[in-house]
XYZ file of C-alpha atoms in Angstrom:
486
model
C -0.110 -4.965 -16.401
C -1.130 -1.220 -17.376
C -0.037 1.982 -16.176
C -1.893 2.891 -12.955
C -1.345 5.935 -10.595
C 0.522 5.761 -7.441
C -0.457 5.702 -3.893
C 1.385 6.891 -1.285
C 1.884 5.290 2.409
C -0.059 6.232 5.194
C 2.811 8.198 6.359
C 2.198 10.654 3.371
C -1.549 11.401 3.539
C -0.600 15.224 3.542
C -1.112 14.879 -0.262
C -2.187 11.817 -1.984
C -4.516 11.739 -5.450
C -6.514 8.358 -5.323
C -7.514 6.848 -8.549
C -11.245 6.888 -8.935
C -13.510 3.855 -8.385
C -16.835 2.428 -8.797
C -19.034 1.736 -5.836
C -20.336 -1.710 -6.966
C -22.466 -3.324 -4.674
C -20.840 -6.409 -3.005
C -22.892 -9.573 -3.970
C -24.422 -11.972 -1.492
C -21.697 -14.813 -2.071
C -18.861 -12.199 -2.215
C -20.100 -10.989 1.674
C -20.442 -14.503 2.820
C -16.520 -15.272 1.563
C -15.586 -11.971 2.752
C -17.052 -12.937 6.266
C -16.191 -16.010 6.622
C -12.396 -14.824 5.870
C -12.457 -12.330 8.672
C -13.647 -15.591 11.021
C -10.955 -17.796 9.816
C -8.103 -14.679 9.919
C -9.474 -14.300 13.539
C -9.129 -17.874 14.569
C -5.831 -17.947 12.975
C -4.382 -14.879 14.939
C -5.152 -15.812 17.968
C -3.595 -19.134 18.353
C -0.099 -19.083 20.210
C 1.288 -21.693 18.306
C 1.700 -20.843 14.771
C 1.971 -24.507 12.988
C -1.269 -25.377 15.203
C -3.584 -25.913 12.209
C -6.492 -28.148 14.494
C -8.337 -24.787 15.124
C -9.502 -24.835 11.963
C -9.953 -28.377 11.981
C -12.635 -28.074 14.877
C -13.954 -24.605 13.331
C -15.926 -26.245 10.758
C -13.631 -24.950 7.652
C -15.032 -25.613 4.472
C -12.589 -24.588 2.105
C -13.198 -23.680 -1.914
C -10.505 -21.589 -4.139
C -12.040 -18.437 -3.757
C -12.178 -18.382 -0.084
C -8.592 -20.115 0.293
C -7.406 -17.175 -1.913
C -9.267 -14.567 0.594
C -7.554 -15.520 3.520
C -4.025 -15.409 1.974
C -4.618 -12.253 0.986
C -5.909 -11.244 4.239
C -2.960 -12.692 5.653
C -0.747 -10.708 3.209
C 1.213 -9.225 6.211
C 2.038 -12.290 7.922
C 3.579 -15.034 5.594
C 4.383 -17.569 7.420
C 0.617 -17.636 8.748
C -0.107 -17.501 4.663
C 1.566 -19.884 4.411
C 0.364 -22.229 7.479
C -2.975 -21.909 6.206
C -2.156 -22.414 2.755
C -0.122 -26.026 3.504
C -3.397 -26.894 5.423
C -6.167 -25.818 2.524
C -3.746 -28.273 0.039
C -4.778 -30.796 2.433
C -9.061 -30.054 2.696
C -11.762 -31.438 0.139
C -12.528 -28.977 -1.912
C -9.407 -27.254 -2.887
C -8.003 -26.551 -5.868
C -4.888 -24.945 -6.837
C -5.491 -21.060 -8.533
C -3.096 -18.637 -9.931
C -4.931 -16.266 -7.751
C -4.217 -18.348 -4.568
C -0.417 -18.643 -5.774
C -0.369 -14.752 -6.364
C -1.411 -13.778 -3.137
C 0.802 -16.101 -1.612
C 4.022 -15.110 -3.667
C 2.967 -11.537 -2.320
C 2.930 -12.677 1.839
C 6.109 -14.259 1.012
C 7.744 -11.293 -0.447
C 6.760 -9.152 2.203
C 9.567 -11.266 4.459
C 12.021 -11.941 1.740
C 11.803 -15.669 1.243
C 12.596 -15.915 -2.286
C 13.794 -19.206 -2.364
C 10.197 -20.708 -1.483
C 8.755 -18.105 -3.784
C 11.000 -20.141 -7.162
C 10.130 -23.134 -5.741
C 6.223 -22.624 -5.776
C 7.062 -20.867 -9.608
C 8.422 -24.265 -10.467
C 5.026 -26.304 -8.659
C 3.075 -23.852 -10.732
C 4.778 -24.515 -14.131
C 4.224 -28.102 -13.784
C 0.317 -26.791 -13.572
C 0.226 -24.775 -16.406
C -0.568 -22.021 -13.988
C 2.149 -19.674 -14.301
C 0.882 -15.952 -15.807
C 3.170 -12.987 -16.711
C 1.672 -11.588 -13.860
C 3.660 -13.945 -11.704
C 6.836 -12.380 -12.803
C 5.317 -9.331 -12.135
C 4.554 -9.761 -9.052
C 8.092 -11.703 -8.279
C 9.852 -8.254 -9.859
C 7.528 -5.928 -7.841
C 8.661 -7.708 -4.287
C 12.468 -7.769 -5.509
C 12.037 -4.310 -5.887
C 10.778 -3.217 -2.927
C 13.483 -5.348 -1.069
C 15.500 -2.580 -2.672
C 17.277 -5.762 -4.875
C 16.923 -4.271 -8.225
C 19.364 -6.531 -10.244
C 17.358 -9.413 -8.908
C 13.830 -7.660 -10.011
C 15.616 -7.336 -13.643
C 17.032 -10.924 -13.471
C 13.375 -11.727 -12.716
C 12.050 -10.198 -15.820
C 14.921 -12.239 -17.942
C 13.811 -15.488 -16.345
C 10.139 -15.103 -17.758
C 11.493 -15.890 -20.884
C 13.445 -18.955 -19.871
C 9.414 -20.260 -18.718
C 7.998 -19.418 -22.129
C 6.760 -16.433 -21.629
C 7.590 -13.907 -23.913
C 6.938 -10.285 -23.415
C 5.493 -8.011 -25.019
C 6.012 -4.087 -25.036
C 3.214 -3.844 -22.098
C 5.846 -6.368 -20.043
C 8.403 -4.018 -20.901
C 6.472 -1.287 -19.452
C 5.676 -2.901 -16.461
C 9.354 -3.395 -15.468
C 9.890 -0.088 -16.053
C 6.905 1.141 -13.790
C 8.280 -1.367 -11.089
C 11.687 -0.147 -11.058
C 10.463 3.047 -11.447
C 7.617 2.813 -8.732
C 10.728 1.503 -6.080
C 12.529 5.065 -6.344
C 15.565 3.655 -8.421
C 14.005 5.998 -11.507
C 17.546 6.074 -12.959
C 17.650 2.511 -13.329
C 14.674 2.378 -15.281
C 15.352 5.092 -17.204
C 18.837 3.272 -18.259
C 16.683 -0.191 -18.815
C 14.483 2.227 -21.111
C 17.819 3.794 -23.018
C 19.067 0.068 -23.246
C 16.061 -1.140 -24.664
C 15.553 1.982 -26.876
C 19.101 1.529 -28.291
C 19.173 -2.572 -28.734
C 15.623 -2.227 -30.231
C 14.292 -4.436 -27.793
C 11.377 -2.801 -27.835
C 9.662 0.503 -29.399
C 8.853 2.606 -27.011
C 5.132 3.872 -26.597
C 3.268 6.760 -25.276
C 2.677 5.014 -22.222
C 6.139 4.094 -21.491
C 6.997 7.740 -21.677
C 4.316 8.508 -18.853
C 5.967 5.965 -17.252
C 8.960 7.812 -16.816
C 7.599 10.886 -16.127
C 5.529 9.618 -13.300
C 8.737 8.415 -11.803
C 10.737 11.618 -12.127
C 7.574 13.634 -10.954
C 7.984 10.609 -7.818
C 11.083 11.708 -6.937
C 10.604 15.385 -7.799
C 13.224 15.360 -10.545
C 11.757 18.166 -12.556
C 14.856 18.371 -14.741
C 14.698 14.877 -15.848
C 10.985 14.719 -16.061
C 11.362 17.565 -18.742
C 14.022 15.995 -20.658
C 12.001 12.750 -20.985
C 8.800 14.947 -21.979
C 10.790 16.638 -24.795
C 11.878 13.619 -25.899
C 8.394 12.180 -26.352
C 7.315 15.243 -28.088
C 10.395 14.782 -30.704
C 9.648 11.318 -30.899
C 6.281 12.053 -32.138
C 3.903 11.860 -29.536
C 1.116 14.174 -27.952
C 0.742 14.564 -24.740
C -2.815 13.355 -23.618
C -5.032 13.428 -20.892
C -2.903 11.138 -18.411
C 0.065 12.595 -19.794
C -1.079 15.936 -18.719
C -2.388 14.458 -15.326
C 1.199 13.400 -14.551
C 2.996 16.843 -15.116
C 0.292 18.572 -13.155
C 0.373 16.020 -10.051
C 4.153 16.765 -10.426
C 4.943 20.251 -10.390
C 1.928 20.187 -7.296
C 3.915 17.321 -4.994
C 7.231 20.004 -5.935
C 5.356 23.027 -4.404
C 5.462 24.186 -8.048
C 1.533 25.084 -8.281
C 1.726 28.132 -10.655
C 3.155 25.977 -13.106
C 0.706 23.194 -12.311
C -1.836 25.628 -12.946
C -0.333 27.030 -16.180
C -0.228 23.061 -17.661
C -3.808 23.085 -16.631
C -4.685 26.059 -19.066
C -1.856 25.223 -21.995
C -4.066 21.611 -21.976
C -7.557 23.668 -22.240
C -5.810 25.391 -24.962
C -5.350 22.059 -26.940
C -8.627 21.024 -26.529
C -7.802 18.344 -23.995
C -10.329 18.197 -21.288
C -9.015 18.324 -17.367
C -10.067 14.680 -16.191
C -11.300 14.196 -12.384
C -7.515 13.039 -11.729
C -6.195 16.493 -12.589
C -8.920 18.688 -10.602
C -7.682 16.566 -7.731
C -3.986 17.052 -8.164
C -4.536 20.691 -8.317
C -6.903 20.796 -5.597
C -4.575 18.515 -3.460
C -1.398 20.431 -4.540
C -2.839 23.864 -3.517
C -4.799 22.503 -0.461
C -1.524 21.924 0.943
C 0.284 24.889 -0.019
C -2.478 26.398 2.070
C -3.940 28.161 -0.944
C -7.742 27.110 0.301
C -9.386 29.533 -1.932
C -7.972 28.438 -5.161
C -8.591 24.937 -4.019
C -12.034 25.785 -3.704
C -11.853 27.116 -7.253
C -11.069 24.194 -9.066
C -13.670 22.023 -6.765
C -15.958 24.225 -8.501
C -14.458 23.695 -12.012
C -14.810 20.126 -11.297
C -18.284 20.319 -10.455
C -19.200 22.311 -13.712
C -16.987 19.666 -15.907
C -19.988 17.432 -16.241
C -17.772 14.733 -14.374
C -20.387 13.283 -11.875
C -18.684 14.022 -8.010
C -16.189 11.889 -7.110
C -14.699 10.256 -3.111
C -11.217 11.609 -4.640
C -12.347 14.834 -5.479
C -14.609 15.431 -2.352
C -11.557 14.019 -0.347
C -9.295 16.140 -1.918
C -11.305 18.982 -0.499
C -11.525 17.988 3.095
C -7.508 17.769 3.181
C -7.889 21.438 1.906
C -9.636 22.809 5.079
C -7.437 20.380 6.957
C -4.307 22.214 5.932
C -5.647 25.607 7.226
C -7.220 23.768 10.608
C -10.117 24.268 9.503
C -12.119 21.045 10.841
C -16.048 22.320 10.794
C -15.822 23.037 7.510
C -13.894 19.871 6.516
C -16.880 17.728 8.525
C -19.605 20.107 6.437
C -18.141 18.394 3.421
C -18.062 15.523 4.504
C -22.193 15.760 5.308
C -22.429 17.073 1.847
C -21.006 13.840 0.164
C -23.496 12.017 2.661
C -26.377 14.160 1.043
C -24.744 13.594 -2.154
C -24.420 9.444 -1.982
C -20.297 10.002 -2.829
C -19.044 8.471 0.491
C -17.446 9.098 2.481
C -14.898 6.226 2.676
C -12.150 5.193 5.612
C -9.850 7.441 3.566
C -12.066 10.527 4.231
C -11.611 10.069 8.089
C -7.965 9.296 7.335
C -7.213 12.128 6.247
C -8.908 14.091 9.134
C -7.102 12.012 11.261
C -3.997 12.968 9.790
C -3.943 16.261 10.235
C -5.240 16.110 14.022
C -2.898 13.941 15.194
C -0.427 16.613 13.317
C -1.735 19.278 15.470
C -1.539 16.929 18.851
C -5.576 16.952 18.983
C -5.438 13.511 20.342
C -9.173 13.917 22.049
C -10.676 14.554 18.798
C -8.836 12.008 17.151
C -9.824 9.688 19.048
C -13.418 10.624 19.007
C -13.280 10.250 15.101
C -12.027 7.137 15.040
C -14.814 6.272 17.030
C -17.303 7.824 14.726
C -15.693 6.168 11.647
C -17.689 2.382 12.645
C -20.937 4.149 11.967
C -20.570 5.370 8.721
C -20.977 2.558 6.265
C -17.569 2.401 3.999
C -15.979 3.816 7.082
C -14.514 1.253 9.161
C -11.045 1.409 10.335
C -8.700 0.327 8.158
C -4.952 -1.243 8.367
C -3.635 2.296 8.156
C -6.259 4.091 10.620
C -5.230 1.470 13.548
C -1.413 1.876 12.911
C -2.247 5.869 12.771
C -3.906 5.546 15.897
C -1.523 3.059 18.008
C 1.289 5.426 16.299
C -0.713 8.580 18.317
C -1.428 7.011 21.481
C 2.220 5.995 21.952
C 3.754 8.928 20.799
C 1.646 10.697 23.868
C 2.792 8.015 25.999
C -0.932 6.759 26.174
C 0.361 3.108 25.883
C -3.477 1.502 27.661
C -4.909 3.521 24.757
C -2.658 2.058 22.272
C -3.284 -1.698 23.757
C -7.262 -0.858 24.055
C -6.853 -0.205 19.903
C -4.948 -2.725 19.050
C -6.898 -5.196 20.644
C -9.713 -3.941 18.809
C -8.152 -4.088 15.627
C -7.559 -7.933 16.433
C -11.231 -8.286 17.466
C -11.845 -7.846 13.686
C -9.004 -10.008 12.359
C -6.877 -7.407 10.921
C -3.310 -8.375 11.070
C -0.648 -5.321 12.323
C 1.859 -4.549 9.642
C 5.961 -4.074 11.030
C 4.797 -0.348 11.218
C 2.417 -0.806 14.304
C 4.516 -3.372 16.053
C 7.939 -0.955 15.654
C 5.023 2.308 17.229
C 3.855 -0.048 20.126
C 7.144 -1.686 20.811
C 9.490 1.372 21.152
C 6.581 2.873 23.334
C 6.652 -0.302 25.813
C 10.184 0.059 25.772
C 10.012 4.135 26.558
C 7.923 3.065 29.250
C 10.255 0.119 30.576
C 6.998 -2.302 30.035
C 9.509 -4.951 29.317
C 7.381 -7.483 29.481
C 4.874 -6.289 27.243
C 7.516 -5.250 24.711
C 9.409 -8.795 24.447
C 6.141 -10.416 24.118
C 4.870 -8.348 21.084
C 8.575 -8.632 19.842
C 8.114 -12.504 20.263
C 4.643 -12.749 18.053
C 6.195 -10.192 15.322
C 8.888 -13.020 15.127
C 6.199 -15.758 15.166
C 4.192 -14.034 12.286
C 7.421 -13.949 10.146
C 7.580 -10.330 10.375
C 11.110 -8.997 10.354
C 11.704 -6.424 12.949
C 13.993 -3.303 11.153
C 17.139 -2.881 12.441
C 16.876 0.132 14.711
C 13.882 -1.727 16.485
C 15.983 -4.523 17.677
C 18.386 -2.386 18.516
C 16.450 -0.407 20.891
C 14.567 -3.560 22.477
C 18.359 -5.013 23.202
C 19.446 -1.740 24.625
C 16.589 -1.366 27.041
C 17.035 -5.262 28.327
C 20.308 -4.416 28.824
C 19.878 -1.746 30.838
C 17.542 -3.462 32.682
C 20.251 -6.494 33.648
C 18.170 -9.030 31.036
C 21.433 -9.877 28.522
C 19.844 -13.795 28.383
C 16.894 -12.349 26.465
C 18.731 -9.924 24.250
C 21.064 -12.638 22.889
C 17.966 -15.202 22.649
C 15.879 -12.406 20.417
C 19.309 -11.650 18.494
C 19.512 -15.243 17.883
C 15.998 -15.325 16.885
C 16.542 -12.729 14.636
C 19.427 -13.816 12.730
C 17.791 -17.672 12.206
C 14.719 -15.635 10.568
C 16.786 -13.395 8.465
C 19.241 -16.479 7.293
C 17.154 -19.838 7.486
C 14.101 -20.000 4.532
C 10.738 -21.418 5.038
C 10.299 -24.689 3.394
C 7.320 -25.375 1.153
């Protein structure tokens, strides 16, 4: 597994750099899967009894691998319904095991920590030769963002013990994991480990690896000491190399510098990829510098890089920042003209920054728009932004109306959009409403955080109802301590 950019959440759209992509064309049979997903994640989601697997039965299901391994990914935010639907595909003519439907699945379960069924389907899937590095990737990346690091390491060590031996590209990936999870100083000690054991020689890539992460955590004295390092180790600093340190000193507010990397790479004849006009354009959109962001849109344009959705949306945030919305919609037409987008991101990022400024009308009237634009439909992250909004204005109907749109479609709501729309039924002593939406987050093998419990317990409470804050706590607890069986 390469070295890829990061993304950041939702929550962070003030400044993100997306990686660039190709707009292939979706074939015919790709659609029809696609489609036929959405139906079955609908069906699915809408049934009150989560082992009730008939539905499908009487919908006419006709299952192959590919589609099997649509739906679990679909499902990726609700394991145990991954995992309902899984159990019954095993079952249907037609199906065949996949790593692919084993990968998505390992994923849905790691989202709610059942790591015990995750080994057990690693051991069904050695018995079928079907077991890829990528599994132990994938295992790591999960441990990781459970925030159990020894456990994501352990998980690297066990490859091994399968047969697998890695490489210096494994190596790199656990780095980027552990790296990617904010615990930057444990990969930089696997790195020194490594280094000093000769497990493993390091590469240029594994150095970008580390910077990334400092630059992540805006470390700027550790990202230096790892770049001199690579420079006395040998190595040049290329094109991503250079991408990193400029996306860097931009997240830190440090956009002079960002700019004077930008010339000291010109200078060694290394030419500014799309990536880095976007960093800078990002990093100095936000610092509200619009008219050098504007600058190196231009550059961009004149680099003989055709136009690209990250660039263009790297613009629009621009005039965002300065509440400038007219002109952020006039580029938006211009990448219509153009045939670059617009994309749900685009609108995300306009959505953003109104809800920022408490323009809740003209959110909502965007989102609205966004189902006309081709590309543009509402997302995952548009609906949580939205129920998020309309609660936070104590607009709860308007929050209900979107979610219930957002199920129309089949998309499943992440812990996010449950904790937005519970806490606002509780602020507005909808008991009810809140206990049942508690009840189906339980049901869909979401665990509720901490602090959303709590709340929900201290508002039944209050309102004399201690039978049905000990019966959730119970609830809880047999969710957190009792795994799913395979």
């Amino acid at each position: 597994m390469g070295f890829s950019r990061s993304k950041h959440d939702s929550t962070e759209t003030e400044f993100i750099v997306e990686p660039a992509t190709e707009n292939e064309a979706p074939t015919s049979s790709s659609v029809r899967i696609s489609e036929e997903a959405e139906r079955i994640c609908k069906i699915l989601s809408n049934q009150p009894n989560l082992n009730n697997t008939s539905c499908l039965d009487e919908a006419g299901v006709t299952v192959c691998p590919t589609l099997v391994a649509e739906v679990v990914k679909k499902l990726g935010n609700a394991g145990m319904l991954a995992l309902v639907f899984f159990r019954w595909a095993e079952k249907q003519q037609g199906f065949n095991h996949t790593s692919e439907i084993f990968h998505h699945l390992i994923e849905a379960l790691g989202k709610i920590k059942q790591f015990r069924l995750i080994w057990s389907l690693v051991d069904f899937m050695k018995h079928r030769n079907l077991l890829k590095k990528e599994t132990f990737a994938l295992i790591t990346r999960r441990y990781a963002r459970a925030r159990k690091i020894s456990e994501a390491i352990e998980t690297f060590v066990k490859m091994q013990r399968f047969g697998l031996k890695p490489e210096l590209s494994d190596y790199n990936c656990l780095i980027d994991i552990i790296s990617k999870s904010k615990h930057v100083d444990r990969a930089q000690d696997i790195f020194n480990e490594m280094k000093r054991r000769k497990r493993f020689t390091p590469d240029l890539k594994t150095y970008t690896i580390l910077l990334e992460g400092w630059g992540h955590v805006r470390d700027l004295s550790s990202l230096k000491a790892v770049y001199r390092e690579m420079i006395d180790e040998g190595f040049k600093p290329d094109v991503v190399t250079y991408g990193i340190l400029v996306n860097a000193f931009c997240k830190s507010g440090r956009c002079d510098d960002a700019v004077k990397i930008f010339h000291e790479m010109e200078a060694n004849n290394c030419k500014p990829s799309p990536h880095i006009y976007c960093s800078l354009i990002n990093g100095l959109g936000s610092a509200k510098r619009l008219d050098e962001a504007l600058k190196y849109f231009e550059l961009s344009k004149a680099s003989g890089f055709p136009p690209e959705i990250p660039t263009y949306n790297a613009l629009v945030g621009s005039y965002c920042w300065v509440m400038k919305f007219e002109d952020a919609f006039r580029v938006v037409d211009e990448m219509k003209s153009c045939g670059v987008g617009p994309n749900a991101r685009t609108y995300d990022i306009v959505l953003h920054h109104l809800i920022k400024a408490r323009k809740t009308e003209e959110a909502y009237e965007i989102f609205q728009r966004m189902g006309s634009d081709i590309g543009c439909e509402p997302q995952l992250n548009t609906y949580t932004m939205m129920v998020s909004m309309f609660c936070s204005v104590e607009r709860i109907d308007m929050a209900l109306k979107v979610w219930n749109q957002m199920n129309a479609k089949g998309i499943l709501p992440c812990m996010h959009m449950f904790s937005a729309l519970i806490n606002g039924l509780c602020f507005e002593n909808r008991l009810d409403d809140a206990c049942r939406y508690f009840q189906e987050m339980l049901d869909k093998g979401i665990r509720p955080p901490g602090q959303l419990y709590s709340k929900l317990k201290e508002t039944l409470l209050d309102g004399g109802r201690r039978d049905l804050a000990v019966e959730f706590g119970l609830k809880l607890d047999q969710l957190r301590k009792t795994p799913l069986r395979g």
